[in-house]
CSV table of C-alpha atoms in Angstrom, one decimal:
chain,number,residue,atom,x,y,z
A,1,UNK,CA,57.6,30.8,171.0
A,2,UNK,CA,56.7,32.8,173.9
A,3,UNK,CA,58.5,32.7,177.3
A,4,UNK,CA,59.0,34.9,180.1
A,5,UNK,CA,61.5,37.1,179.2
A,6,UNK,CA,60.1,37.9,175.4
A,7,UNK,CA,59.8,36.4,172.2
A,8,UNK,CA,61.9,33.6,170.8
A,9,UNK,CA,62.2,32.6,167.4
A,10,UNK,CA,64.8,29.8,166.7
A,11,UNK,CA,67.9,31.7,168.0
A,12,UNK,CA,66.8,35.3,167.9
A,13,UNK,CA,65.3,35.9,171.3
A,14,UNK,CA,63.5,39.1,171.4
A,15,UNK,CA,62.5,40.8,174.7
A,16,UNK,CA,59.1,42.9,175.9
A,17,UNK,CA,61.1,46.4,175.8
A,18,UNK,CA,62.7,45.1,172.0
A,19,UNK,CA,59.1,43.9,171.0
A,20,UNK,CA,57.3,47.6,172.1
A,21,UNK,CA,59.8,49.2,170.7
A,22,UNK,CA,60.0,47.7,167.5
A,23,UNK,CA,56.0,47.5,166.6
A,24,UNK,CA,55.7,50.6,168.0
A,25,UNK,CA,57.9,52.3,165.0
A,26,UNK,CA,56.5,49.6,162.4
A,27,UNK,CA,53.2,51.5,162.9
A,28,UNK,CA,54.2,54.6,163.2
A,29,UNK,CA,56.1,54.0,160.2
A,30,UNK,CA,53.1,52.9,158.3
A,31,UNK,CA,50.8,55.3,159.2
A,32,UNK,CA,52.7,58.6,160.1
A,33,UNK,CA,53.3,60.0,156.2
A,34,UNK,CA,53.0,63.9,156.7
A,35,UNK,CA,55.8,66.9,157.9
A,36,UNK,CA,57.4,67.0,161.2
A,37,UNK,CA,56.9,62.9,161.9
A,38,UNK,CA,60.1,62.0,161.6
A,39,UNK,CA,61.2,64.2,163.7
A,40,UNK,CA,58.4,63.4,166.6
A,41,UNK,CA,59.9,60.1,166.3
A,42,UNK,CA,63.4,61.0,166.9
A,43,UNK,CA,62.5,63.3,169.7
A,44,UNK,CA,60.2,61.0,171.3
A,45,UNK,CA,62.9,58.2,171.2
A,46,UNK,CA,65.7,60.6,172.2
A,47,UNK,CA,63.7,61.7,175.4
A,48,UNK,CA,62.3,58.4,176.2
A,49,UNK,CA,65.9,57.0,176.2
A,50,UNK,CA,68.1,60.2,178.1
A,51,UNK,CA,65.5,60.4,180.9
A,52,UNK,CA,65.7,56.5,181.5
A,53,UNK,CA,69.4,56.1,181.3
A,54,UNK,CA,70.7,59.6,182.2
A,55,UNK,CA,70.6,58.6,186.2
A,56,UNK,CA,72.6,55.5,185.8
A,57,UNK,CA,75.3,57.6,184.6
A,58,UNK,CA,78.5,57.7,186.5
A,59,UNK,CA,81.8,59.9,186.5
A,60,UNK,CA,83.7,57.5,187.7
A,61,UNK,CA,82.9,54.9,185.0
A,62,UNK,CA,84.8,55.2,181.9
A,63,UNK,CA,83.3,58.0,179.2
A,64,UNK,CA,82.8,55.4,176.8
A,65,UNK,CA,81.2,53.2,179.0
A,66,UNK,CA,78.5,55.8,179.8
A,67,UNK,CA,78.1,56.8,176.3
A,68,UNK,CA,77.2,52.8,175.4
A,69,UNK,CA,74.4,53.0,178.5
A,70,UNK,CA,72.7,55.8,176.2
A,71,UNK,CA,73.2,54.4,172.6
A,72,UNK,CA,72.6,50.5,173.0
A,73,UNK,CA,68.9,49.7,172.3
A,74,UNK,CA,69.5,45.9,173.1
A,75,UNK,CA,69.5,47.3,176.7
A,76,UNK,CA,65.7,48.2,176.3
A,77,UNK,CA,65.5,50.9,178.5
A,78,UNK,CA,62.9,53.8,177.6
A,79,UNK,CA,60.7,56.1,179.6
A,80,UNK,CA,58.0,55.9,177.2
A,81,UNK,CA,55.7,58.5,178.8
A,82,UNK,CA,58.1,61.4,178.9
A,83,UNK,CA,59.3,60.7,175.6
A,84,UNK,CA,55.7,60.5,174.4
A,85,UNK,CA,54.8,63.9,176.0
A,86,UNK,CA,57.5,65.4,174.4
A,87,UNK,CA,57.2,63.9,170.8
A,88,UNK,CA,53.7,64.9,171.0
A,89,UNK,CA,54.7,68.4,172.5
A,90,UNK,CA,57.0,69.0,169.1
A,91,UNK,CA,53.6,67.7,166.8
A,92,UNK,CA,51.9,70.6,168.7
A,93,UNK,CA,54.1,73.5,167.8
A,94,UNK,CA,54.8,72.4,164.3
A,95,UNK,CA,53.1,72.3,161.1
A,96,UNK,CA,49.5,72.6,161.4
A,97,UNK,CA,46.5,70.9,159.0
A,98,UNK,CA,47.4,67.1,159.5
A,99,UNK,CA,45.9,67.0,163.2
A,100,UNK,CA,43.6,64.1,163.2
A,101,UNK,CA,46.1,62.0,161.1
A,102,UNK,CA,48.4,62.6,163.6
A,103,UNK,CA,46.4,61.8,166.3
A,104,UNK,CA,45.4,58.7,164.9
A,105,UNK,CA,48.7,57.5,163.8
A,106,UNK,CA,50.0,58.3,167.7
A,107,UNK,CA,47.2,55.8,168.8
A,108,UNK,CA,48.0,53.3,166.7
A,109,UNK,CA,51.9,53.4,167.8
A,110,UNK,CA,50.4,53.2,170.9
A,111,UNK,CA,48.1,50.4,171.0
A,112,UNK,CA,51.0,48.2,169.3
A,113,UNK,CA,53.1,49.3,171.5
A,114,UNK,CA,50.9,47.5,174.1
A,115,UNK,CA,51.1,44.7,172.4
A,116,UNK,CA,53.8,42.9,174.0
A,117,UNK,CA,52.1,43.5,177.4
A,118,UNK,CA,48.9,41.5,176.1
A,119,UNK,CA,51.0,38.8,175.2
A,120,UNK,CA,53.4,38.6,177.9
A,121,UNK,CA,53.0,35.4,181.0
A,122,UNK,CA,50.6,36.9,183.3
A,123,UNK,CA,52.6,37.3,186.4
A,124,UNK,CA,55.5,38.4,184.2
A,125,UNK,CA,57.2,34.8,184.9
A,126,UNK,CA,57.3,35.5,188.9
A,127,UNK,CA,58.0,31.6,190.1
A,128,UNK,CA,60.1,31.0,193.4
A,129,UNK,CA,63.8,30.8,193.4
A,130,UNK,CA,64.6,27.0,193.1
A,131,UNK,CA,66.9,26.6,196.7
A,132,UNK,CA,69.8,24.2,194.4
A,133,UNK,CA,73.2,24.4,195.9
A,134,UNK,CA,75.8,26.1,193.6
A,135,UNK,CA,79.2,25.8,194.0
A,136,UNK,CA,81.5,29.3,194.1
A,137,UNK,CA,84.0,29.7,191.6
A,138,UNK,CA,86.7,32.7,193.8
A,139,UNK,CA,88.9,35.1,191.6
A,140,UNK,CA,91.6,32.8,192.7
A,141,UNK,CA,90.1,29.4,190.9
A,142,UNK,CA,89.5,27.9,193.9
A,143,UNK,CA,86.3,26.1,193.8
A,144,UNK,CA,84.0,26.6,197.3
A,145,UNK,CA,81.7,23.9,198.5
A,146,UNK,CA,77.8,24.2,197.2
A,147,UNK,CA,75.6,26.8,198.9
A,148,UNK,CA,72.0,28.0,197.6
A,149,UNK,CA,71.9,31.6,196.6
A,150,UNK,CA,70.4,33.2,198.9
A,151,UNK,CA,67.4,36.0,198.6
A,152,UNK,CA,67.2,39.5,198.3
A,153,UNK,CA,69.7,39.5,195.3
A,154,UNK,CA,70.0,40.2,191.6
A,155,UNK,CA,71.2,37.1,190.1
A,156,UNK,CA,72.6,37.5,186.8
A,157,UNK,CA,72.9,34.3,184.6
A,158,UNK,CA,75.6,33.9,182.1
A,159,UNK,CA,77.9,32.9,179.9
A,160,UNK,CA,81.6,33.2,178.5
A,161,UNK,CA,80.5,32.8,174.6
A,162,UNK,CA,77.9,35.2,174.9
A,163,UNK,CA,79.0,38.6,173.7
A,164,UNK,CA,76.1,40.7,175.8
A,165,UNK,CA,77.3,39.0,179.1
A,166,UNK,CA,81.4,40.0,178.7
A,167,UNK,CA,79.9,43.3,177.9
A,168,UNK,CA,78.1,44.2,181.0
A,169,UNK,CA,81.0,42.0,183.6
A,170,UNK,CA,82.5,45.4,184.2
A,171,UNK,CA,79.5,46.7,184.7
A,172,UNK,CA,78.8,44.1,187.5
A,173,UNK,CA,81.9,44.2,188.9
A,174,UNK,CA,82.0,48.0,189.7
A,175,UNK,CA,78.5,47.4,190.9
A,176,UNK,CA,79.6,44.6,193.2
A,177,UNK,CA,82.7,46.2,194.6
A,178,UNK,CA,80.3,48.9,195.6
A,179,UNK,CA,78.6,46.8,197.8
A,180,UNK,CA,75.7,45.8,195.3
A,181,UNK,CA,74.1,42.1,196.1
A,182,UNK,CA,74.6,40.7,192.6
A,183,UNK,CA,75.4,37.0,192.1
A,184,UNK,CA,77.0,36.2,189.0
A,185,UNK,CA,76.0,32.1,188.2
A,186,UNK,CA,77.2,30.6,185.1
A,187,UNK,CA,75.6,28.5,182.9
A,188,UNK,CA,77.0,25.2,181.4
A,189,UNK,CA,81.0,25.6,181.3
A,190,UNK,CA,83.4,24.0,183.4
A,191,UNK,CA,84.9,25.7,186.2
A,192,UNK,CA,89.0,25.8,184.5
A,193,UNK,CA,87.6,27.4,181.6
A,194,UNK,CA,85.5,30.1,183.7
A,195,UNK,CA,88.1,30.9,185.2
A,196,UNK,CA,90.8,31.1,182.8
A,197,UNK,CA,88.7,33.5,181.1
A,198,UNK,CA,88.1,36.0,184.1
A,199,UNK,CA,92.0,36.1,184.6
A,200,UNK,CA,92.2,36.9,180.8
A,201,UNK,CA,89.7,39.7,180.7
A,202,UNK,CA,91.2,41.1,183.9
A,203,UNK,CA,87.9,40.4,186.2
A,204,UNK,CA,87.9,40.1,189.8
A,205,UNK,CA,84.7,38.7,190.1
A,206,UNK,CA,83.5,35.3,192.0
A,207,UNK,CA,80.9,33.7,190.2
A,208,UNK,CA,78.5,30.8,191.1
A,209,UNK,CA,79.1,27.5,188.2
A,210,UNK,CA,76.2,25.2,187.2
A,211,UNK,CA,73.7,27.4,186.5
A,212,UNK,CA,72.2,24.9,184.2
A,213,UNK,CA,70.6,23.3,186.8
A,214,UNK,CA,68.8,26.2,187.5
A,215,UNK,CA,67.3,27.4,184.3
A,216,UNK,CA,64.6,24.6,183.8
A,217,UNK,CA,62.9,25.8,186.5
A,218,UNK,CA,63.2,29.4,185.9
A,219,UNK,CA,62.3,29.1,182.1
A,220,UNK,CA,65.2,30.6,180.8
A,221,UNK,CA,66.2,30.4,177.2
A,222,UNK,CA,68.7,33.3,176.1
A,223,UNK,CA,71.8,35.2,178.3
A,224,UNK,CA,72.7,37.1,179.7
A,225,UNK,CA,69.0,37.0,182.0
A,226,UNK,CA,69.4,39.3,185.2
A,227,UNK,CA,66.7,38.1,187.9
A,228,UNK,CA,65.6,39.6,190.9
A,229,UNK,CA,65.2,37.4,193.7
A,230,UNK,CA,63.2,39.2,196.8
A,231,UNK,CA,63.8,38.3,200.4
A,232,UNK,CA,60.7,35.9,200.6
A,233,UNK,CA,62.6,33.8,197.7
A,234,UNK,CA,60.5,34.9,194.8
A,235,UNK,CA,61.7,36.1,191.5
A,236,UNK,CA,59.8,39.0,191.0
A,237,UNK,CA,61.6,40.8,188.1
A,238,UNK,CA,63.4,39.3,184.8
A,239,UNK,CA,65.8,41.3,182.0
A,240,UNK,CA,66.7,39.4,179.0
A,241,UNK,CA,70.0,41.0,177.5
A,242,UNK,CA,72.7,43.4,179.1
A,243,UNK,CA,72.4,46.1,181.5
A,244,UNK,CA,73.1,49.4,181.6
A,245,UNK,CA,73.6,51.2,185.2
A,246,UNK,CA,70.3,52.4,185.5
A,247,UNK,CA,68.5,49.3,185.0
A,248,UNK,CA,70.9,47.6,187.6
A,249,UNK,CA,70.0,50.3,190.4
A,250,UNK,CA,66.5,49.7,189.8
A,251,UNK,CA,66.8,46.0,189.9
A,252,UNK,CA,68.9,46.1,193.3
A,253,UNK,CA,66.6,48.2,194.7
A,254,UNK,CA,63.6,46.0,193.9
A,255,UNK,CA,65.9,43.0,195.1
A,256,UNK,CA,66.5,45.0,198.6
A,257,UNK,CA,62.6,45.9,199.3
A,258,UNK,CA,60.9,49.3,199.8
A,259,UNK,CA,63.7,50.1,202.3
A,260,UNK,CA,66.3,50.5,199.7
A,261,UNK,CA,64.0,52.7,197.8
A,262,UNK,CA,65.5,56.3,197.7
């Protein structure tokens, strides 16, 4: 089935960046049978993947931390034409005679690549921010009294059984201390066990409860799901599956409006 944020197949919920990336190296794989592809591939993923994550990297985040933002493909973050340029740089310089079947198989990649893009809701899912009053569940457990969230934030939906969302909450709440407008809102669990949980793990994070009576409306099926929501109320971006710092800048910014933009 396809929804906003990618393709879902019983549980397995796959998204755009996971889908390019994925038929993208099925065809390159098929086609791609001569000396020096593998290592186009590699270089093409390696560059695609350093220049996209390499300026969400931070000293004062924990080494390991920074080292999962450049190894963990479920984040889905690639600059595709740098690393494209570069695998095709590395074709260029190395053995000669299979030219045209190189060429060819790049296309291909390519085109199925695009795939997902032909596929995916026009508008990308954009929809306005339903204007429900959530309750705010403080550090403290004490429960405040319902407010919407309000625009011009990056709202980030989740969940305490999903592995993915306890990943990235450190993540979020460096980001947050920092000044970053991110609204955690969980989905479906009551309050007490929320927040036993973030006093377990450590967290100092407020998070909005009830989220399920948001995600009708916004068509969301897997977590964690980060959304931006603009200052006219819109959602004009989606991410299905964790964050690494990069992708979170880029989303606050786009939350904030061109005057954020550096």
């Amino acid at each position: 089935m396809i929804v906003p944020d990618g393709l879902r197949l019983g549980p397995l919920a796959l998204s755009w960046p996971s889908l390019t990336l994925l038929l993208g190296l099925a065809a390159w794989a098929a086609l791609a049978r001569f000396p020096g592809a593998g290592r186009a591939a590699l270089i093409t993923l390696i560059t695609a993947r350093l220049w996209a994550a390499v300026p969400g990297l931070d000293a004062g985040r924990p080494l390991l931390d920074n080292a999962l933002d450049l190894v963990d493909v479920r984040r889905g973050d690639w600059a595709w034409l740098p690393g494209l340029a570069a695998g095709m740089l590395s074709l260029a310089v190395g053995p000669r005679g299979h030219g045209q079947v190189a060429a060819r198989a790049v296309l291909v990649a390519v085109l199925a690549g695009a795939l997902p893009g032909l596929l995916r809701p026009a508008g990308g899912g954009e929809t306005g921010w339903p204007d429900t009053p959530l309750r705010t569940l403080q550090p403290s457990g004490q429960l405040e009294p319902a407010t919407p969230v309000p625009p011009g934030r990056v709202v980030n939906l989740w969940a305490t059984w999903c592995g993915p969302c306890r990943a990235e909450l450190p993540l979020l709440e460096r980001e947050i201390a920092r000044g970053a407008p991110v609204e955690l809102v969980n989905v479906g669990e009551d309050p007490a066990l929320v927040a036993a949980f973030l006093q377990r793990e450590g967290l100092t994070l407020s998070t909005r409860v009830g989220g399920e009576a948001l995600t009708p409306a916004l068509k969301v099926t897997a977590f964690p799901t980060t959304l931006v929501v603009d200052a006219g109320g819109r959602v004009t971006a989606r991410h299905l599956g964790p964050l690494n710092r990069a992708q979170l800048l880029r989303l606050v910014r786009a939350a904030q409006g061109p005057a954020a933009s550096p």
